[in-house]
mmCIF file of N, CA and C in Angstrom:
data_model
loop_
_atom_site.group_PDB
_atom_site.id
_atom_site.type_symbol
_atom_site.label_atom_id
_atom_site.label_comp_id
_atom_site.label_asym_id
_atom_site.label_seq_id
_atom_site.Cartn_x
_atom_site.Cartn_y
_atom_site.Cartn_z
ATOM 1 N N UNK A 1 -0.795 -5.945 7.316
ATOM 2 C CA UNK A 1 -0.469 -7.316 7.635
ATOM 3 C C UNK A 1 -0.277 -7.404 9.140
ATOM 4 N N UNK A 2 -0.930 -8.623 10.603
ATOM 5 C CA UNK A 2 -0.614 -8.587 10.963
ATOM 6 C C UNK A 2 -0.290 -9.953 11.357
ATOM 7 N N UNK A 3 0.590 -10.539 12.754
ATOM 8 C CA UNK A 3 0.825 -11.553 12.881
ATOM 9 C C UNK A 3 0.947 -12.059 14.281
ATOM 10 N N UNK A 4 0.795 -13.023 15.260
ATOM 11 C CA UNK A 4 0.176 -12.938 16.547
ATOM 12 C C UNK A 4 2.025 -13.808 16.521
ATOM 13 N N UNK A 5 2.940 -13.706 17.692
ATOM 14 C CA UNK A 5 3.480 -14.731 17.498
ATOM 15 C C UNK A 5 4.271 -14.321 19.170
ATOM 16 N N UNK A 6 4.576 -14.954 19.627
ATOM 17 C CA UNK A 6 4.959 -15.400 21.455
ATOM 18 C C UNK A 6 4.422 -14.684 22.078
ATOM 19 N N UNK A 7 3.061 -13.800 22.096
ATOM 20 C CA UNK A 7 1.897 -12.856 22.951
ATOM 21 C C UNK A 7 2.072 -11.900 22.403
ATOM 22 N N UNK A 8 2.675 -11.824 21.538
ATOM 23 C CA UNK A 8 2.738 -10.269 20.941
ATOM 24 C C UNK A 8 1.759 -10.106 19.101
ATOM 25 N N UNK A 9 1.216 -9.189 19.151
ATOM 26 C CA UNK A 9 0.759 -8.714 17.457
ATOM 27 C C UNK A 9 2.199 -7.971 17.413
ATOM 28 N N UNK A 10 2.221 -8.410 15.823
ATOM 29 C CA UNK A 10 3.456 -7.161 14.946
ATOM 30 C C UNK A 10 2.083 -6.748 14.157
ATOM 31 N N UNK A 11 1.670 -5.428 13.204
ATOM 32 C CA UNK A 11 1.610 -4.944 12.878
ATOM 33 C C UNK A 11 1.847 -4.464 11.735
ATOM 34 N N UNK A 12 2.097 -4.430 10.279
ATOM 35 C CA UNK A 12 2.643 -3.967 9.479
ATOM 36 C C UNK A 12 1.977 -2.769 8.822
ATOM 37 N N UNK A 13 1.960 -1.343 7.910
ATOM 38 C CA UNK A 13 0.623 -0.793 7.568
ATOM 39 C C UNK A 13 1.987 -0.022 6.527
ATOM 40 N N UNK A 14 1.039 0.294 5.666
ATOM 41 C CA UNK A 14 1.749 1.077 4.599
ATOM 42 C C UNK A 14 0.493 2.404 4.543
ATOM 43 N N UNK A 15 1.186 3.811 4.315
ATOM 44 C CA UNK A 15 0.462 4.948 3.616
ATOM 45 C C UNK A 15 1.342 5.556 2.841
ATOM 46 N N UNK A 16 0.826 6.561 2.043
ATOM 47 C CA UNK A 16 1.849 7.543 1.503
ATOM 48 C C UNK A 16 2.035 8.382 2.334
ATOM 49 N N UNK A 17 3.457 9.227 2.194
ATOM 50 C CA UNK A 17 3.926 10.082 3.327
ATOM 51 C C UNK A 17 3.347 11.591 3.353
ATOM 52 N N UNK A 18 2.059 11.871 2.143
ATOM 53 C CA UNK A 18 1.282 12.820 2.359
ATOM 54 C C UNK A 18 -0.304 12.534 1.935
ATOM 55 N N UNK A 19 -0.993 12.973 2.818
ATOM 56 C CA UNK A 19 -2.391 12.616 2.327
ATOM 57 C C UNK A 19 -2.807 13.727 2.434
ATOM 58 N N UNK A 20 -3.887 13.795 1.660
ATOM 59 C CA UNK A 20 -5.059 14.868 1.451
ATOM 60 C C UNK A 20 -6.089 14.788 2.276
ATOM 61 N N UNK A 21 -5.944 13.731 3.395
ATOM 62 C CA UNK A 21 -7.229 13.221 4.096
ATOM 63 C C UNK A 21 -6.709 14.992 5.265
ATOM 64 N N UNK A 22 -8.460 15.169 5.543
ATOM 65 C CA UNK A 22 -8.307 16.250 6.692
ATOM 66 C C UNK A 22 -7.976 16.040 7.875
ATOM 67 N N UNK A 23 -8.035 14.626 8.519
ATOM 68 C CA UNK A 23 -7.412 14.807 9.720
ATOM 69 C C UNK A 23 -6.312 13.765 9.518
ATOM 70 N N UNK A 24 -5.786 13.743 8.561
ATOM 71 C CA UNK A 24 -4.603 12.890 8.184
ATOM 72 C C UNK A 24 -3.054 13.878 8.633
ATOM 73 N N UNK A 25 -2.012 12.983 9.030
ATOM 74 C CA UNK A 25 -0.693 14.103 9.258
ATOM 75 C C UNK A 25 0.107 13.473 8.063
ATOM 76 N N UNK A 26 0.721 14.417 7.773
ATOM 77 C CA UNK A 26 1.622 13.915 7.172
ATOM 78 C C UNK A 26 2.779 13.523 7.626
ATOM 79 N N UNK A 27 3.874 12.749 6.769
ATOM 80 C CA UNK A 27 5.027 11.997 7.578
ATOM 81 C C UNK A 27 5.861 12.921 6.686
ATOM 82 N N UNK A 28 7.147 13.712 7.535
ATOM 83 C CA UNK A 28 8.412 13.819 6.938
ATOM 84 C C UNK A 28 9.318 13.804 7.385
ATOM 85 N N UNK A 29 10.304 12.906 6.596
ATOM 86 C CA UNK A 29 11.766 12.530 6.808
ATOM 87 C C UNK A 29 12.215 12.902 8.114
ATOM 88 N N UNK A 30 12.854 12.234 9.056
ATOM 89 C CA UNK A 30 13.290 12.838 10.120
ATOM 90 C C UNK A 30 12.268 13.306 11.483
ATOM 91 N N UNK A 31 11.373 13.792 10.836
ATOM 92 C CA UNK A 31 10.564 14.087 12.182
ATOM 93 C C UNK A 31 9.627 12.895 12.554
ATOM 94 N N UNK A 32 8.887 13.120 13.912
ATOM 95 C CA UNK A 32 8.454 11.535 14.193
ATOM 96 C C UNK A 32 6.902 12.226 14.305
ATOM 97 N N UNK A 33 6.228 10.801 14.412
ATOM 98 C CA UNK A 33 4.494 11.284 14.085
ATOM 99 C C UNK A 33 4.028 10.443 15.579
ATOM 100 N N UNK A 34 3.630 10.584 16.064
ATOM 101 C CA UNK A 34 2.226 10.018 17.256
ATOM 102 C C UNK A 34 1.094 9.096 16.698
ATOM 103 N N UNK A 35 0.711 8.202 16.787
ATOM 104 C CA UNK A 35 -0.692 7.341 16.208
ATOM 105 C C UNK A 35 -1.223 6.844 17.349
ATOM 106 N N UNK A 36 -2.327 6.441 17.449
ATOM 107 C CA UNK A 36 -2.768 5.740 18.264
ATOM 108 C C UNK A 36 -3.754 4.941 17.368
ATOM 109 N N UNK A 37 -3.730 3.639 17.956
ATOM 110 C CA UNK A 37 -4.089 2.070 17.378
ATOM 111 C C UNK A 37 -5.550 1.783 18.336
ATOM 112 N N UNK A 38 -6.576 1.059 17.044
ATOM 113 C CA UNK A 38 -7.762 1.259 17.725
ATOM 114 C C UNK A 38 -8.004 -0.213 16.970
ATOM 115 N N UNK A 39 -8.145 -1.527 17.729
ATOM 116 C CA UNK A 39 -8.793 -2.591 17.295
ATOM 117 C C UNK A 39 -10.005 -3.218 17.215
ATOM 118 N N UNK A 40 -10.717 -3.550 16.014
ATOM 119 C CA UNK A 40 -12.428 -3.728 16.021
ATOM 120 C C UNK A 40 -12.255 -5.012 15.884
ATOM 121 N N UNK A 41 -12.671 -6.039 16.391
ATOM 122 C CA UNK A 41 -13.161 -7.296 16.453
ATOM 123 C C UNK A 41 -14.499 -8.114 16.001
ATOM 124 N N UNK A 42 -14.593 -7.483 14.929
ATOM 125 C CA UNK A 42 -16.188 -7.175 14.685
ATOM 126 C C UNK A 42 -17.171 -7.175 15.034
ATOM 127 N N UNK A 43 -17.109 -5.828 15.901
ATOM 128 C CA UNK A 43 -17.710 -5.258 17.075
ATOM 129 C C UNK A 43 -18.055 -4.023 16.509
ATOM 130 N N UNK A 44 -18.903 -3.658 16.716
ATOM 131 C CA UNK A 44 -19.369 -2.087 16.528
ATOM 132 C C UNK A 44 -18.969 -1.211 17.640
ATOM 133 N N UNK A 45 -19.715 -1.673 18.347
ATOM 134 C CA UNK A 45 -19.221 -0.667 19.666
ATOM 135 C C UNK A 45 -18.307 -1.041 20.697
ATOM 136 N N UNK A 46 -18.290 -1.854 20.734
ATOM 137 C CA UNK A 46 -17.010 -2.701 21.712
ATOM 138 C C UNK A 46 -16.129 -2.625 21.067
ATOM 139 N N UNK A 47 -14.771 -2.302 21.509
ATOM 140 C CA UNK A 47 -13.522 -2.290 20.827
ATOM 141 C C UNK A 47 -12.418 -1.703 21.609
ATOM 142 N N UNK A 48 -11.468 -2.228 21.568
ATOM 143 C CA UNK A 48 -10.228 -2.133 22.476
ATOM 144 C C UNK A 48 -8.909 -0.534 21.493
ATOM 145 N N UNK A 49 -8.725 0.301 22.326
ATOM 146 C CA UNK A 49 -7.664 1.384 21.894
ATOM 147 C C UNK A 49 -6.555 1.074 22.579
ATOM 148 N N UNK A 50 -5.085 1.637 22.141
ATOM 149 C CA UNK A 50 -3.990 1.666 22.928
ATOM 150 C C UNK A 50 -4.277 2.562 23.586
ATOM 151 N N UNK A 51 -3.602 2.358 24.830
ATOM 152 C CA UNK A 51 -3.519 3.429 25.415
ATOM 153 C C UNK A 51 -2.520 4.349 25.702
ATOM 154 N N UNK A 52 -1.554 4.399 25.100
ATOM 155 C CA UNK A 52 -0.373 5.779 25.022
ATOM 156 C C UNK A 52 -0.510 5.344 23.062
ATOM 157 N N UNK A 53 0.427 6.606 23.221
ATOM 158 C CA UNK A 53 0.562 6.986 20.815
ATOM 159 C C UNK A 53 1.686 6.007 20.863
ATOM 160 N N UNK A 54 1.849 5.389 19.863
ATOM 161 C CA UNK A 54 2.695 4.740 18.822
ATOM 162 C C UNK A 54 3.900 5.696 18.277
ATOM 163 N N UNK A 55 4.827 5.853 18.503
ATOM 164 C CA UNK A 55 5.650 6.514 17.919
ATOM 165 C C UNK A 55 6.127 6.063 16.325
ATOM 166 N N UNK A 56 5.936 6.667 15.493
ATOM 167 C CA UNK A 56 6.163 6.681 13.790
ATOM 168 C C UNK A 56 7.582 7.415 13.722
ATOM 169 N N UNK A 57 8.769 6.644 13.316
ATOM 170 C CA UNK A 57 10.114 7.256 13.148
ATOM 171 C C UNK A 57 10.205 7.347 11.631
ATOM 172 N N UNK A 58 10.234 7.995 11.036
ATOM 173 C CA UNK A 58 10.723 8.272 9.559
ATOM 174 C C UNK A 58 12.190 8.569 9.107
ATOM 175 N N UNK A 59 12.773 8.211 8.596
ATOM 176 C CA UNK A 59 14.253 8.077 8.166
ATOM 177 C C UNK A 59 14.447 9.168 7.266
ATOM 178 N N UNK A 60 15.318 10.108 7.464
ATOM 179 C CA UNK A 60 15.704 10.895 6.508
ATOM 180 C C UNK A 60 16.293 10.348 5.230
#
């Protein structure tokens, strides 16, 4: 889910906290994960990345 509101996107995303995907990390409790956010505009090749990681905090 996301939502545009005073210049800012929020973001919302749900996964499970372990995947089987191969370059997937898993999330656990307490420790924090790195992401980096890549937006397609339906664009193939044009497309905008963040540029520093997203910090993922997980709650024990």
């Amino acid at each position: 889910v996301s939502k545009w509101s005073n210049g800012h996107w929020t973001l919302e995303l749900t996964r499970n906290m372990k995947s089987d995907g191969r370059y997937d990390k898993a999330f656990v409790p307490g420790r924090d994960v790195y992401m980096w956010v890549a937006v397609f505009d339906h664009a193939q090749t044009r497309h905008a990345s963040h540029n520093r990681p997203v910090r993922v905090v997980s709650q024990k």
